[in-house]
């Protein structure tokens, strides 16, 4: 069976090439073709001998995901991609454009086992974890199809990255590697619904990326209602984990807070949130809910501003996130869901 070359880290590739009788610099050449020159056919790798190209062709394929659908927002160029993987499963990515920089929002799982009630991905069930090459492949796919260089990466697409821990970490090493995608770790963000022991492991392993926690509610009773996993890991445990994370890394942490009308947008919700986050260096992203679930509505602008002001009064910096790509269902999980129907 041929192997997906995109699943190979630098050292692994050198090791595997050695077994095939190919020297280290051959691995450098192939990586240069794939990740720098964007040549995905071994036949076209002209600085390799015919014989070497034949061996590579027998042993590897280059698993760029197949583009099934691409929607480009007329408002802000936000681009949404639906990909087909080798086994026929589909996943999504989004590319966001802001002042000359491109941010890729990528998936780590087909579906998601966490099943948050407001989330399109969560509602579509869980199929499987992605391999590192399928995570990295999304970046290549975006770059090829939009003719851009991705500068920032957020693990905010489909799935929970910390429930696919090893492949997520491997994909980060690959994104960061000079001979692969060469993206600075400071430009990579993992967004998690919150798995306390994995958050602490990220810090202890000195992974070096930025962390965003999807908190969405500061009390267990409210968080239980929208995030089933909260019954396993309470708000207190999450807050403890991010405190610990900050103690070890010194990094500022982003808190994601979806605002849902008449659910978690009251002044007392803001007060409780501020209370929970006391003493932690955070930035809070306030996100009006995308009404995937018809029971959830966006708060009024006024209620969102009121929420923000209360945080401010407690010295907590926040931003009401400007929505991107509203004309193309840019919230991850929506495009796939429509295509599954
Ligand atoms: N599983 C991870 C990362 C993927 S979800 C996590 O939950 O953090 C990425 C972000 O999109 C999360 O903050 C999530 O809460 C948010 N999200 C999901 N559905 C949404 C919706 N309907 N409206 C607004 N944000 C949503
Ligand atoms: Fe999974 Fe994140 Fe969606 Fe929750 S919000 S179901 S954790 S992808």
PDB file of C-alpha atoms and ligand atoms in Angstrom, residues 105-106 108-109 112 114 116 118-121 155-161 190-194 212-216 227 256-258 287-293 296 321 331-332 334, ligand 1:
ATOM      1  CA  UNK A 105      -9.043  27.603   9.896  1.00  0.00           C
ATOM      2  CA  UNK A 106      -8.514  23.845   9.777  1.00  0.00           C
ATOM      3  CA  UNK A 108      -8.773  17.891  13.116  1.00  0.00           C
ATOM      4  CA  UNK A 109     -11.605  15.331  13.031  1.00  0.00           C
ATOM      5  CA  UNK A 112     -16.832  15.792  16.554  1.00  0.00           C
ATOM      6  CA  UNK A 114     -18.279  16.484  21.906  1.00  0.00           C
ATOM      7  CA  UNK A 116     -22.091  20.940  21.616  1.00  0.00           C
ATOM      8  CA  UNK A 118     -24.941  25.163  19.132  1.00  0.00           C
ATOM      9  CA  UNK A 119     -22.386  23.616  16.763  1.00  0.00           C
ATOM     10  CA  UNK A 120     -23.085  22.278  13.264  1.00  0.00           C
ATOM     11  CA  UNK A 121     -20.129  19.884  13.459  1.00  0.00           C
ATOM     12  CA  UNK A 155      -7.321  24.853  14.811  1.00  0.00           C
ATOM     13  CA  UNK A 156     -10.944  25.964  14.868  1.00  0.00           C
ATOM     14  CA  UNK A 157     -12.500  23.910  12.108  1.00  0.00           C
ATOM     15  CA  UNK A 158     -14.339  20.665  12.613  1.00  0.00           C
ATOM     16  CA  UNK A 159     -13.475  18.531  15.610  1.00  0.00           C
ATOM     17  CA  UNK A 160     -11.764  18.822  18.977  1.00  0.00           C
ATOM     18  CA  UNK A 161      -7.976  19.005  18.494  1.00  0.00           C
ATOM     19  CA  UNK A 190      -5.317  25.695  19.136  1.00  0.00           C
ATOM     20  CA  UNK A 191      -8.929  26.204  20.110  1.00  0.00           C
ATOM     21  CA  UNK A 192     -10.286  23.672  22.567  1.00  0.00           C
ATOM     22  CA  UNK A 193     -13.572  23.008  24.284  1.00  0.00           C
ATOM     23  CA  UNK A 194     -11.344  22.176  27.284  1.00  0.00           C
ATOM     24  CA  UNK A 212      -7.937  29.526  23.002  1.00  0.00           C
ATOM     25  CA  UNK A 213     -10.489  28.061  25.395  1.00  0.00           C
ATOM     26  CA  UNK A 214     -14.132  27.820  24.305  1.00  0.00           C
ATOM     27  CA  UNK A 215     -15.712  28.625  27.642  1.00  0.00           C
ATOM     28  CA  UNK A 216     -19.122  30.069  26.612  1.00  0.00           C
ATOM     29  CA  UNK A 227     -21.563  21.418  26.197  1.00  0.00           C
ATOM     30  CA  UNK A 256     -13.998  32.259  23.340  1.00  0.00           C
ATOM     31  CA  UNK A 257     -17.447  33.200  24.552  1.00  0.00           C
ATOM     32  CA  UNK A 258     -20.403  32.654  22.248  1.00  0.00           C
ATOM     33  CA  UNK A 287     -18.936  35.870  19.345  1.00  0.00           C
ATOM     34  CA  UNK A 288     -22.611  36.363  18.500  1.00  0.00           C
ATOM     35  CA  UNK A 289     -23.869  32.808  18.005  1.00  0.00           C
ATOM     36  CA  UNK A 290     -24.326  31.648  14.469  1.00  0.00           C
ATOM     37  CA  UNK A 291     -27.898  30.352  14.597  1.00  0.00           C
ATOM     38  CA  UNK A 292     -27.225  26.809  13.383  1.00  0.00           C
ATOM     39  CA  UNK A 293     -29.564  25.616  16.101  1.00  0.00           C
ATOM     40  CA  UNK A 296     -30.470  30.033  19.698  1.00  0.00           C
ATOM     41  CA  UNK A 321     -15.877  39.559  16.881  1.00  0.00           C
ATOM     42  CA  UNK A 331     -19.233  28.742  10.535  1.00  0.00           C
ATOM     43  CA  UNK A 332     -17.439  25.451  10.233  1.00  0.00           C
ATOM     44  CA  UNK A 334     -22.373  24.093   7.852  1.00  0.00           C
TER      45      UNK A 334
HETATM   46  N1  LIG B   1     -13.548  21.953  19.169  1.00  0.00           N
HETATM   47  C1  LIG B   1     -12.819  23.151  19.319  1.00  0.00           C
HETATM   48  C2  LIG B   1     -12.408  23.796  18.011  1.00  0.00           C
HETATM   49  C3  LIG B   1     -13.426  23.786  16.921  1.00  0.00           C
HETATM   50  S1  LIG B   1     -14.866  24.786  17.171  1.00  0.00           S
HETATM   51  C4  LIG B   1     -13.586  24.131  20.193  1.00  0.00           C
HETATM   52  O1  LIG B   1     -14.742  23.871  20.500  1.00  0.00           O
HETATM   53  O2  LIG B   1     -12.991  25.131  20.584  1.00  0.00           O
HETATM   54  C5  LIG B   1     -14.187  26.398  16.934  1.00  0.00           C
HETATM   55  C6  LIG B   1     -14.981  27.503  17.577  1.00  0.00           C
HETATM   56  O3  LIG B   1     -16.231  27.689  16.894  1.00  0.00           O
HETATM   57  C7  LIG B   1     -15.307  27.224  19.031  1.00  0.00           C
HETATM   58  O4  LIG B   1     -15.031  28.339  19.841  1.00  0.00           O
HETATM   59  C8  LIG B   1     -16.786  26.938  18.950  1.00  0.00           C
HETATM   60  O5  LIG B   1     -17.408  27.130  20.176  1.00  0.00           O
HETATM   61  C9  LIG B   1     -17.240  27.884  17.851  1.00  0.00           C
HETATM   62  N2  LIG B   1     -18.582  27.602  17.326  1.00  0.00           N
HETATM   63  C10 LIG B   1     -19.133  26.415  17.068  1.00  0.00           C
HETATM   64  N3  LIG B   1     -20.418  26.569  16.642  1.00  0.00           N
HETATM   65  C11 LIG B   1     -20.660  27.893  16.620  1.00  0.00           C
HETATM   66  C12 LIG B   1     -21.809  28.686  16.288  1.00  0.00           C
HETATM   67  N4  LIG B   1     -22.951  28.128  15.898  1.00  0.00           N
HETATM   68  N5  LIG B   1     -21.707  30.033  16.392  1.00  0.00           N
HETATM   69  C13 LIG B   1     -20.545  30.614  16.812  1.00  0.00           C
HETATM   70  N6  LIG B   1     -19.441  29.909  17.135  1.00  0.00           N
HETATM   71  C14 LIG B   1     -19.498  28.570  17.051  1.00  0.00           C
END
